[in-house]
PDB file of C-alpha atoms in Angstrom:
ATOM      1  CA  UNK L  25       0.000   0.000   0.000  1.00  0.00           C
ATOM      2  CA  UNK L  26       2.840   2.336   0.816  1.00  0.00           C
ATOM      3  CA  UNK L  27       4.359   1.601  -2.553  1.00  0.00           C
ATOM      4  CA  UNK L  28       0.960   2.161  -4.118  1.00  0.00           C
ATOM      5  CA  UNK L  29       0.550   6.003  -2.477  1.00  0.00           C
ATOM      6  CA  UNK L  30       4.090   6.765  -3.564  1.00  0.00           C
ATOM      7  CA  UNK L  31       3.043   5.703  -7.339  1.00  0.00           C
ATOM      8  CA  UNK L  32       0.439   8.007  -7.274  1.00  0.00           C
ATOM      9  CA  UNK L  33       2.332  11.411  -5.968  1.00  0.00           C
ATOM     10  CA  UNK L  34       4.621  10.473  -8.667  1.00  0.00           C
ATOM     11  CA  UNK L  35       1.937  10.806 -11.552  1.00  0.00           C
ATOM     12  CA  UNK L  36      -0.377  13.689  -9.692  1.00  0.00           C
ATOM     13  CA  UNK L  37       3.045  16.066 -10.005  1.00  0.00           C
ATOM     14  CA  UNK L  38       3.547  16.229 -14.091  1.00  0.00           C
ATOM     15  CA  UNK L  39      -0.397  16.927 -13.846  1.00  0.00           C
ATOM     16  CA  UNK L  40      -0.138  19.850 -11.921  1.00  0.00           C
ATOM     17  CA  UNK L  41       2.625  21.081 -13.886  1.00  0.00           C
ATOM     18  CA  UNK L  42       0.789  20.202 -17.347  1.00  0.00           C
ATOM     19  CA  UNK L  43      -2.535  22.295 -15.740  1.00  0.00           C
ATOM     20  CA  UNK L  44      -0.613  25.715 -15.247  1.00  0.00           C
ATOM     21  CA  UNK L  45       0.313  25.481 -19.153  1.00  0.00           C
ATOM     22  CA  UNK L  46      -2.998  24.893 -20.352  1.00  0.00           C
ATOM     23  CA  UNK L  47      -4.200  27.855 -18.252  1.00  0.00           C
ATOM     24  CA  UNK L  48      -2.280  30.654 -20.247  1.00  0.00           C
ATOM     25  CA  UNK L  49      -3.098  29.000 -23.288  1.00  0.00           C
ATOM     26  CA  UNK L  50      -6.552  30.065 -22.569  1.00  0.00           C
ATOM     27  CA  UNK L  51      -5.815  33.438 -21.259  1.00  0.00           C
ATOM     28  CA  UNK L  52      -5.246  36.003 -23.567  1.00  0.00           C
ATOM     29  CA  UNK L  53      -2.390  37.296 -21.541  1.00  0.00           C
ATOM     30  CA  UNK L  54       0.018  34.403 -21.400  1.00  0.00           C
ATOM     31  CA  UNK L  55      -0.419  34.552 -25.013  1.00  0.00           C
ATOM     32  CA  UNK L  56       2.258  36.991 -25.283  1.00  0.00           C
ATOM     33  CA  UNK L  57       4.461  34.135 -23.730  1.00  0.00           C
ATOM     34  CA  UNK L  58       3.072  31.653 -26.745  1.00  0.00           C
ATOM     35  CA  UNK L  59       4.183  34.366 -28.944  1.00  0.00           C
ATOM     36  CA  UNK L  60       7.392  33.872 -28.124  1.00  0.00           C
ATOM     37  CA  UNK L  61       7.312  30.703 -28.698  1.00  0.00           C
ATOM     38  CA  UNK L  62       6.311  30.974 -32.113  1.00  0.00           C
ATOM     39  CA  UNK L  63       8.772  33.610 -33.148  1.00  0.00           C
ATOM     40  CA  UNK L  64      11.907  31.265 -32.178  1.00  0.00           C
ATOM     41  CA  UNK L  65      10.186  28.047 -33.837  1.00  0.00           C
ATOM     42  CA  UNK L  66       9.792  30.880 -36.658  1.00  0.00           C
ATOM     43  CA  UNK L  67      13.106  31.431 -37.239  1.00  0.00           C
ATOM     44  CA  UNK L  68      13.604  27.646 -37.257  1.00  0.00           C
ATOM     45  CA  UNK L  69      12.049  27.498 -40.273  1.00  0.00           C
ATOM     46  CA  UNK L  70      13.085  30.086 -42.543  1.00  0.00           C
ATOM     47  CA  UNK L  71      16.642  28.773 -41.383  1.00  0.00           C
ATOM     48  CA  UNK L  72      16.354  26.263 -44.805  1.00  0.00           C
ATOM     49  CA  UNK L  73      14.680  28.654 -46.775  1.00  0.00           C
ATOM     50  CA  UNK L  74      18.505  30.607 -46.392  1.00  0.00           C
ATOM     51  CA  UNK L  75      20.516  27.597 -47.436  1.00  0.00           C
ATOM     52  CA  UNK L  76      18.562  27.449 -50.518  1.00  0.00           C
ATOM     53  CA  UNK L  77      19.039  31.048 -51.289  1.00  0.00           C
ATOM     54  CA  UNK L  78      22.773  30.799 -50.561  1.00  0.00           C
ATOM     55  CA  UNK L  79      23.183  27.806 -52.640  1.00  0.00           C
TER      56      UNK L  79
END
C-alpha cells in the first residue's frame, strides 16, 4: 500500500505542472508568452529557406 501512495504522488506532479500550461493558453495574456514561442520556432524554419538562397 505504501508503494501504491508513492506511485500516485509520482503521476499527480507532471499533472499539476501540465494544468498551469494549459491555463495561459486560454488566457489572452500568457499569449504573449506563446508568442514567443512561435517567433523562435519561426526562425527555425526560414533557417532552410537561407541555405537554398545561398546555394
Amino acid at each position: 500500500m505504501t508503494k501504491h501512495l508513492s506511485s500516485i504522488p509520482k503521476q499527480n506532479q507532471p499533472l499539476r505542472l501540465y494544468v498551469p500550461f494549459n491555463i495561459p493558453k486560454k488566457n489572452k495574456k500568457p499569449s504573449k508568452k506563446i508568442t514567443f514561442r512561435i517567433r523562435e520556432s519561426n526562425p527555425a524554419r526560414p533557417g532552410p529557406r537561407q541555405t537554398i538562397a545561398d546555394s
